[in-house]
Coordinates of C-alpha atoms in Angstrom, one line a residue:
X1 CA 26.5 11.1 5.8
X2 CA 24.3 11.2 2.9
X3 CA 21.2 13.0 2.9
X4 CA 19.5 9.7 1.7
X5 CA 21.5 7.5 3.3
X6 CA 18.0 6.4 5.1
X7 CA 17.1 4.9 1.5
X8 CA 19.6 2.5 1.7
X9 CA 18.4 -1.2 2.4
X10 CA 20.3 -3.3 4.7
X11 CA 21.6 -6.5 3.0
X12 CA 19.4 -9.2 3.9
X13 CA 20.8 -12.1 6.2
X14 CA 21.5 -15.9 4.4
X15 CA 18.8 -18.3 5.9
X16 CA 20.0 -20.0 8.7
X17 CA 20.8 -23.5 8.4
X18 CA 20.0 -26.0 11.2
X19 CA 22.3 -28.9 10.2
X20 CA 25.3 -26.6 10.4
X21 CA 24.5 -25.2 12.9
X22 CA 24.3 -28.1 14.5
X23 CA 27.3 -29.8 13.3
X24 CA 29.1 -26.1 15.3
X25 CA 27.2 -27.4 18.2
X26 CA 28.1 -31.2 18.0
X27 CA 31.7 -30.0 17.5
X28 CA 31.7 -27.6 20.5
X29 CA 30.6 -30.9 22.5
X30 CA 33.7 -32.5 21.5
X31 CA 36.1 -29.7 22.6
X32 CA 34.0 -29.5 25.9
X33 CA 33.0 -26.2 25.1
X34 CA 29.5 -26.0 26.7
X35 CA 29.2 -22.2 26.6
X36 CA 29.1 -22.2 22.9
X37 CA 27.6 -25.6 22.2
X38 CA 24.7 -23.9 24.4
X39 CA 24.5 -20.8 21.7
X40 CA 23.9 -22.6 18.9
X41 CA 21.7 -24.7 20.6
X42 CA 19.7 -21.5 21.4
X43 CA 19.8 -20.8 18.0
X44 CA 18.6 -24.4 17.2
X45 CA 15.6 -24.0 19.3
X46 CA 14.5 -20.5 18.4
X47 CA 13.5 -22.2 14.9
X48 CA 10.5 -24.1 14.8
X49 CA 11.5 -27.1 16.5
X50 CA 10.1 -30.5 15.0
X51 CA 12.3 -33.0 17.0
X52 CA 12.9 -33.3 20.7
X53 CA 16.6 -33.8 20.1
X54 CA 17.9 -29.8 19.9
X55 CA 15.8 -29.4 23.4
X56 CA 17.6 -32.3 25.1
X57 CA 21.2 -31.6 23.9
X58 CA 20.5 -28.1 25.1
X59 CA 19.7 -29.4 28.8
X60 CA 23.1 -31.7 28.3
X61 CA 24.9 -28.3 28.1
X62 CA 22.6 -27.0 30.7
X63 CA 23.5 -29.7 32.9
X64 CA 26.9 -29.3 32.4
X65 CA 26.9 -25.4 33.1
X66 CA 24.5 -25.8 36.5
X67 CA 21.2 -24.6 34.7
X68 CA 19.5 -26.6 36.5
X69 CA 16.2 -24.7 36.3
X70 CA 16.6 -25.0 32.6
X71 CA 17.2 -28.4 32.3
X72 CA 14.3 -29.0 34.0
X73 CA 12.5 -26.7 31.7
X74 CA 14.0 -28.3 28.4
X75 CA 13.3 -32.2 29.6
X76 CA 9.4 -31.1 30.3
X77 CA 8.9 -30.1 26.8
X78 CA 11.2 -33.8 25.4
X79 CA 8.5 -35.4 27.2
X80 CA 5.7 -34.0 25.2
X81 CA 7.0 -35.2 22.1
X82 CA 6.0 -38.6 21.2
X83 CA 8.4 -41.1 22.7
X84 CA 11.3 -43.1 20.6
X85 CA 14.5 -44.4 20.7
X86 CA 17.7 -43.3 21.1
X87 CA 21.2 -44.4 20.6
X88 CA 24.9 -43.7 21.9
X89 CA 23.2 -43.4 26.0
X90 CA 23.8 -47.1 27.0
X91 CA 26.1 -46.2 29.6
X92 CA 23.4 -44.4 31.2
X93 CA 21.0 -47.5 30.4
X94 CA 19.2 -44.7 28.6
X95 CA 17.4 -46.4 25.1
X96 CA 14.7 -43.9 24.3
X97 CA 14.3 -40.0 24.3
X98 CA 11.8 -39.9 27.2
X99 CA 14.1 -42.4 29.5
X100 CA 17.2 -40.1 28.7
X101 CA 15.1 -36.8 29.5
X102 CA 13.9 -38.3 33.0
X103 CA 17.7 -39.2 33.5
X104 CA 18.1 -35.6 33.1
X105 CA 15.2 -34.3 35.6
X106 CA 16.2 -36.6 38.4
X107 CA 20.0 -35.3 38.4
X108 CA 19.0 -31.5 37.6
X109 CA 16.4 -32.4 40.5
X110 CA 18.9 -33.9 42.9
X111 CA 21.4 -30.9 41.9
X112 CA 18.4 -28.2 43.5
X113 CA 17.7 -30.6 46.3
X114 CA 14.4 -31.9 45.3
X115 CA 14.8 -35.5 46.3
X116 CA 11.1 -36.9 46.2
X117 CA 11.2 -35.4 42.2
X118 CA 14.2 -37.0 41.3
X119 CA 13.2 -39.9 42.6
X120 CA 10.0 -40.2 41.2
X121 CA 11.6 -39.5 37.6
X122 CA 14.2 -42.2 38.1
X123 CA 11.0 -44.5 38.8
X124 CA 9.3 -43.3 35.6
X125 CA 12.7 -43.7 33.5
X126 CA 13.4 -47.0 34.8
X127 CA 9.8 -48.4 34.2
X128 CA 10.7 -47.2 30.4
X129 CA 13.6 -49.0 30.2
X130 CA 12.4 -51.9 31.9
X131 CA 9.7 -52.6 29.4
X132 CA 11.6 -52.3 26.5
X133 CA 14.3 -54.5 28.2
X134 CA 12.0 -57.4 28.9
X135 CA 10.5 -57.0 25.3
X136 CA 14.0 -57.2 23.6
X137 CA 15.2 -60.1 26.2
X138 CA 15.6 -64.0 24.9
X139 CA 13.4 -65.0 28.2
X140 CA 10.7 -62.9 27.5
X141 CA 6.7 -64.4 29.3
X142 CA 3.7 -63.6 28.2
X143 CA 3.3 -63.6 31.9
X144 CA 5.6 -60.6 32.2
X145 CA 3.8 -58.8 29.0
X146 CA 0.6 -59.3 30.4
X147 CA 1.4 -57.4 33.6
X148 CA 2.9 -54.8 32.3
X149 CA -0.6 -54.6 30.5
X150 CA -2.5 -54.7 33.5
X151 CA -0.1 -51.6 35.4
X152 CA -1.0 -49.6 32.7
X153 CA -4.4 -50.7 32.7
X154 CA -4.7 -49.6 36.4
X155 CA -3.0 -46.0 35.7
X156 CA -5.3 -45.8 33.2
X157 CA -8.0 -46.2 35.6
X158 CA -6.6 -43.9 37.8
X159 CA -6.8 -41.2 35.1
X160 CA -10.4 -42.2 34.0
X161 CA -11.4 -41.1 37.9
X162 CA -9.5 -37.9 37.8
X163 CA -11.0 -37.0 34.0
X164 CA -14.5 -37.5 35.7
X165 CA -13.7 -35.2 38.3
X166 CA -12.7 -32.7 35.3
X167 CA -8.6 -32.2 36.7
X168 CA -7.3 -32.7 33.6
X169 CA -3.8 -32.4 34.4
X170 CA -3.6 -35.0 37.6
X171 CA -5.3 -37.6 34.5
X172 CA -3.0 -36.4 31.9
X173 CA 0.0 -37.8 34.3
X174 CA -1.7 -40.3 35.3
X175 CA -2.2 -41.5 31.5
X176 CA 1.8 -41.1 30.6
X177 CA 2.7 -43.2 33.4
X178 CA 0.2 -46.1 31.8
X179 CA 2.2 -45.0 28.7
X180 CA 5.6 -45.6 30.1
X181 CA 4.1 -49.3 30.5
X182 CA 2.4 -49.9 27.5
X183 CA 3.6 -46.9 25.0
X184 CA 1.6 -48.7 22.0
X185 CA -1.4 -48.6 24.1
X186 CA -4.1 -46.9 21.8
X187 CA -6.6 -46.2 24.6
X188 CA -4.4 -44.9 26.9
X189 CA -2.9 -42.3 24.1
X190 CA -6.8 -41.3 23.0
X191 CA -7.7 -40.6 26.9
X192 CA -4.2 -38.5 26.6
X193 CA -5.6 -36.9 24.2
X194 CA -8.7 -35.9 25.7
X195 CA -7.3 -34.3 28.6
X196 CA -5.1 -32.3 26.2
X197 CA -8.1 -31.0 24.1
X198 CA -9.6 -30.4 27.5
X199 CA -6.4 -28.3 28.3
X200 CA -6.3 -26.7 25.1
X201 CA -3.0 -27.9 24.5
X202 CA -3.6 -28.3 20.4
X203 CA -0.3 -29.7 19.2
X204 CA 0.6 -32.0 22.1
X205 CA -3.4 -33.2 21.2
X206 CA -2.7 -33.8 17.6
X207 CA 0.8 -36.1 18.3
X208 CA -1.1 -38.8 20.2
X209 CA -4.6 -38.4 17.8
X210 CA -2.0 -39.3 14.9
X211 CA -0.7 -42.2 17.0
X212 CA -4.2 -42.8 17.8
X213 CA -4.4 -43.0 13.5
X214 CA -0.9 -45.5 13.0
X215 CA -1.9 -47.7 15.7
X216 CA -5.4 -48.2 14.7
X217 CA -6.4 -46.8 11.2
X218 CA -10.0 -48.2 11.5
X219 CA -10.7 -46.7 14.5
X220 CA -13.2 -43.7 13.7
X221 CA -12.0 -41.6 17.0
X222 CA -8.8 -40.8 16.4
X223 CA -10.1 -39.1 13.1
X224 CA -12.7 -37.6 15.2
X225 CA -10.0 -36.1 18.0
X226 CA -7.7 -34.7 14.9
X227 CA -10.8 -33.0 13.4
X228 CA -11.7 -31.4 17.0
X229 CA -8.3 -30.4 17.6
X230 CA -7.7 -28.8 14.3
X231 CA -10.8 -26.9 14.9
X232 CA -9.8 -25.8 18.0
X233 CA -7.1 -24.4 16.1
X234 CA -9.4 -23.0 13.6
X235 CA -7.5 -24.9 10.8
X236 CA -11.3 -25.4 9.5
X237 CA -10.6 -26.1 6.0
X238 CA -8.3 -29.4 7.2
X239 CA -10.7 -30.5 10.0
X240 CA -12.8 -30.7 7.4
X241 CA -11.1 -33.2 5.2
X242 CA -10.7 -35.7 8.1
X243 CA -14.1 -34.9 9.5
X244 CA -15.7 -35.9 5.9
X245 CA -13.3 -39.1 6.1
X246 CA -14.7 -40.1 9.3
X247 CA -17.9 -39.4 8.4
X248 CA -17.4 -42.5 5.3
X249 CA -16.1 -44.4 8.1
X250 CA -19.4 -44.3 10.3
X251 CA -22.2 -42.9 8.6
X252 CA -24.7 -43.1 11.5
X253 CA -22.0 -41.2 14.0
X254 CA -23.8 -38.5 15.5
X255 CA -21.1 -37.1 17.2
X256 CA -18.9 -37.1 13.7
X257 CA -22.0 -35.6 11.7
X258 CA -22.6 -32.8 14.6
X259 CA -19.1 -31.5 14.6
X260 CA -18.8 -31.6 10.8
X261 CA -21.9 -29.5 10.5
X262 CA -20.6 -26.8 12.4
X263 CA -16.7 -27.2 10.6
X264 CA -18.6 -26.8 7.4
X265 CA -20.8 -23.8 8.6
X266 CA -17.6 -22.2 9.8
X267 CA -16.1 -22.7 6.6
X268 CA -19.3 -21.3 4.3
X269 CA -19.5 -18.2 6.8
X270 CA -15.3 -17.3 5.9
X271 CA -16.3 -18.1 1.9
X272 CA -19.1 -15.5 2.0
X273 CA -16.9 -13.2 3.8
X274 CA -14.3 -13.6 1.2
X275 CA -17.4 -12.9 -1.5
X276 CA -18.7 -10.2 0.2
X277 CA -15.3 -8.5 0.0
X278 CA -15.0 -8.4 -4.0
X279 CA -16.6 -5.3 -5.7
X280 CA -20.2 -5.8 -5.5
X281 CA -22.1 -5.4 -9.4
X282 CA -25.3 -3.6 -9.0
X283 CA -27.5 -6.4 -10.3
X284 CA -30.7 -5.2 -9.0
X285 CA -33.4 -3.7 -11.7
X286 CA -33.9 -0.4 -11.4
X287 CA -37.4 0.8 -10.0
X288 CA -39.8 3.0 -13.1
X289 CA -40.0 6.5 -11.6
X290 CA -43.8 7.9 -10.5
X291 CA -45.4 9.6 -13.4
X292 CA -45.9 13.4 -12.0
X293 CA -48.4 15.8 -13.3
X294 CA -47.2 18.8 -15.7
X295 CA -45.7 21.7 -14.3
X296 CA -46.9 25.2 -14.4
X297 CA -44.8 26.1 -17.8
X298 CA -46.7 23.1 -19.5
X299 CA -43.8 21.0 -19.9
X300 CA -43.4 17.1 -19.1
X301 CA -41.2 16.1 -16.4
X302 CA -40.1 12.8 -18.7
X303 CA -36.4 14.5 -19.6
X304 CA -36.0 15.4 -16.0
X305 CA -32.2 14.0 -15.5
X306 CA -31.2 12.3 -12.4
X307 CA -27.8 13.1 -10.9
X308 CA -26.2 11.3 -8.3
X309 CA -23.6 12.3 -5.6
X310 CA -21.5 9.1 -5.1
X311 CA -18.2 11.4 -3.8
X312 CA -20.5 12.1 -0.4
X313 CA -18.8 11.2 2.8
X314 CA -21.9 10.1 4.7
X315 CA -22.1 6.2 5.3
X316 CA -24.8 3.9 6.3
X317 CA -24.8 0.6 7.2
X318 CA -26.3 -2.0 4.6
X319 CA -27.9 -5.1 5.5
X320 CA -24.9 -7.0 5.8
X321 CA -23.4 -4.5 8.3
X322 CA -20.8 -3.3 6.3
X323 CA -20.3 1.0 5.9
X324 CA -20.6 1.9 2.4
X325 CA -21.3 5.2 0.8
X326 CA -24.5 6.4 0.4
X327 CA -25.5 7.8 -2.9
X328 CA -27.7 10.9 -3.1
X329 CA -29.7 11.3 -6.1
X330 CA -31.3 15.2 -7.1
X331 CA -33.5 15.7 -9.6
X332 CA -33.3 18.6 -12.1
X333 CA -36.0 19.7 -14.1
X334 CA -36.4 21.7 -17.5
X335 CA -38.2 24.4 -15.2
X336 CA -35.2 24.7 -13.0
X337 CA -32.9 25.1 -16.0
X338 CA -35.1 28.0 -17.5
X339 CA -35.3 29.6 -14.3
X340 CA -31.9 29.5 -13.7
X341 CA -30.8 31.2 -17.3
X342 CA -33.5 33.8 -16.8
X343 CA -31.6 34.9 -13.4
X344 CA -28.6 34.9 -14.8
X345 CA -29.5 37.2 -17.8
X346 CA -31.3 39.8 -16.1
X347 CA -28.3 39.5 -13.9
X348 CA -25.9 40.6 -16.6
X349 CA -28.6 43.2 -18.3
X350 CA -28.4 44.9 -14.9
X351 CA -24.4 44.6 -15.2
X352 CA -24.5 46.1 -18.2
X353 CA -27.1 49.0 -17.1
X354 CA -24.8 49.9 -14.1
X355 CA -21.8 50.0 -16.6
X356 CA -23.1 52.7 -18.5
X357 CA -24.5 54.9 -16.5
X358 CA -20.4 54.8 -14.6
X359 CA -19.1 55.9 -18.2
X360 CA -21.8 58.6 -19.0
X361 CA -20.6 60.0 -16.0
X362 CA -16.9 60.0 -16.2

């Protein structure tokens, strides 16, 4: 081995590629090979995942290989994705993402002997499907639409008395079961949000503030939420765009102008940082020295020359609290300089002397 073998850079891996990947996994599927299908979905699902899809295929392949702990684990993070639909599941009479994750839960939860949870996920993917059924049915009521409205209404009620009572999470549920009624409800998705922000759950906050946005763009609260939760995540600089974009929407909203005060404090605080951290000119006029009387060998002190230490090690703290190096500044007079070169002379005359009287000898 070579003594600078340690030099020697490892070639740098090709970017992976999700849709082959993917199409390895898909094909795996096919051959009923679930023990590799489930590696690349791994692999799928280490990246930054943007679609629910990679997590539910991965809990098919759990499902199929008795993971039943991780299907379970998979289908809970499907369901906080926004919800939409879904093709090639009739069979199950399984139309959207959510309905076909719940489809999921209740076997993986019948599988581990939980029968009260897969039941109640059955009952949540059923009322799914059974609102988008009646909507796409020739026989649709308005009867029918109207109390669909009204369930949802009521679980949103349900979640308005748990929010008071500040658990978060019971109101949360409570809100995406109005949602599996009446998923294009815009008050039901802003109180989901709410309890999100409350739970500090940012990006699960920010997918139903945007919905909030498409469903209705002239509502001012949905900008509102999606400038809280993007300073929550200290994304300052975007909160505030949207905050200032509210703020043309509603002028006289106190709540908007309060929050937007503090985004844009928060953002001139980081800019004077930044400032602070470039090299600092010395713009400050320098201060006339006292006049001092004449010394003793009759000469001014006006060519005195100033000399000043800036390698020192000591520190101080400025007024902005940062450590800088403190310069020292001696003064060095004509006197001192005369002195100095009469010590050193009669220090080489007595040199000399002592020399002399050492070679008379020898």
């Amino acid at each position: 081995m070579s003594m600078f073998s340690f030099m020697k850079k490892e070639p740098e891996l090709p970017p992976i590629d999700p849709t082959l990947v993917l199409a390895e996994a898909q094909e795996c599927l096919k051959e009923k090979d679930f023990d590799s299908a489930l590696e690349k979905f791994d692999l799928l699902c280490s990246l930054s995942v943007q679609s629910p899809l990679p997590l539910l295929s991965r809990a098919t392949c759990r499902l199929q290989l008795k993971k039943y702990e991780g299907v379970l684990e998979d289908c809970e993070k499907v369901l906080m994705f926004l919800n939409s639909d879904i093709e090639g599941h009739e069979e199950e009479s399984c139309t959207t993402v959510h309905s076909l994750a719940l489809m999921r839960m209740a076997k993986a939860h019948k599988e581990l002997g939980n029968l009260d949870s897969a039941k109640s996920s059955l009952m949540r993917k059923n009322a799914i499907e059974h609102k988008l059924g009646r909507s796409r049915a020739d026989d649709i009521t308005e009867d029918a639409v109207e109390k669909e409205r009204e369930t949802a209404e009521e679980w949103k009620e349900k979640g308005n008395i748990e929010y008071k009572k500040e658990n978060w999470t019971l109101a949360l549920e409570y809100y995406k079961n109005g949602l599996g009624y009446d998923m294009y409800n815009s008050k039901l998705h802003s109180n989901a949000c709410m309890a999100l922000i409350k739970l500090r759950r940012w990006s699960q906050a920010l997918k139903h503030a945007e919905q909030c946005i498409a469903l209705e763009p002239t509502w001012v609260k949905g900008y509102y939420m999606k400038g809280l939760i993007l300073s929550g995540e200290s994304k300052i600089e975007q909160a505030q765009v949207v905050l200032r974009q509210a703020a043309k929407m509603e002028p006289g909203n106190t709540q908007i102008k309060a929050l937007l005060d503090e985004v844009e404090s928060r953002v001139e605080y980081v800019e004077s940082r930044l400032r602070r951290r470039k090299p600092a000119k010395d713009k400050e006029p320098k201060q006339p020295e006292p006049q001092r009387a004449a010394d003793d060998s009759g000469n001014d002190n006006d060519n005195d020359q100033a000399v000043e230490d800036v390698d020192s090690d000591e520190e101080y703290c400025d007024d902005d609290g940062c450590r800088t190096p403190k310069k020292i500044t001696l003064r060095v007079t004509r006197k001192d300089v005369i002195n100095t070169a009469m010590e050193l002379a009669a220090a080489a005359v007595g040199v000399a002397v002592v020399w002399w009287f050492v070679t008379q000898r020898d």
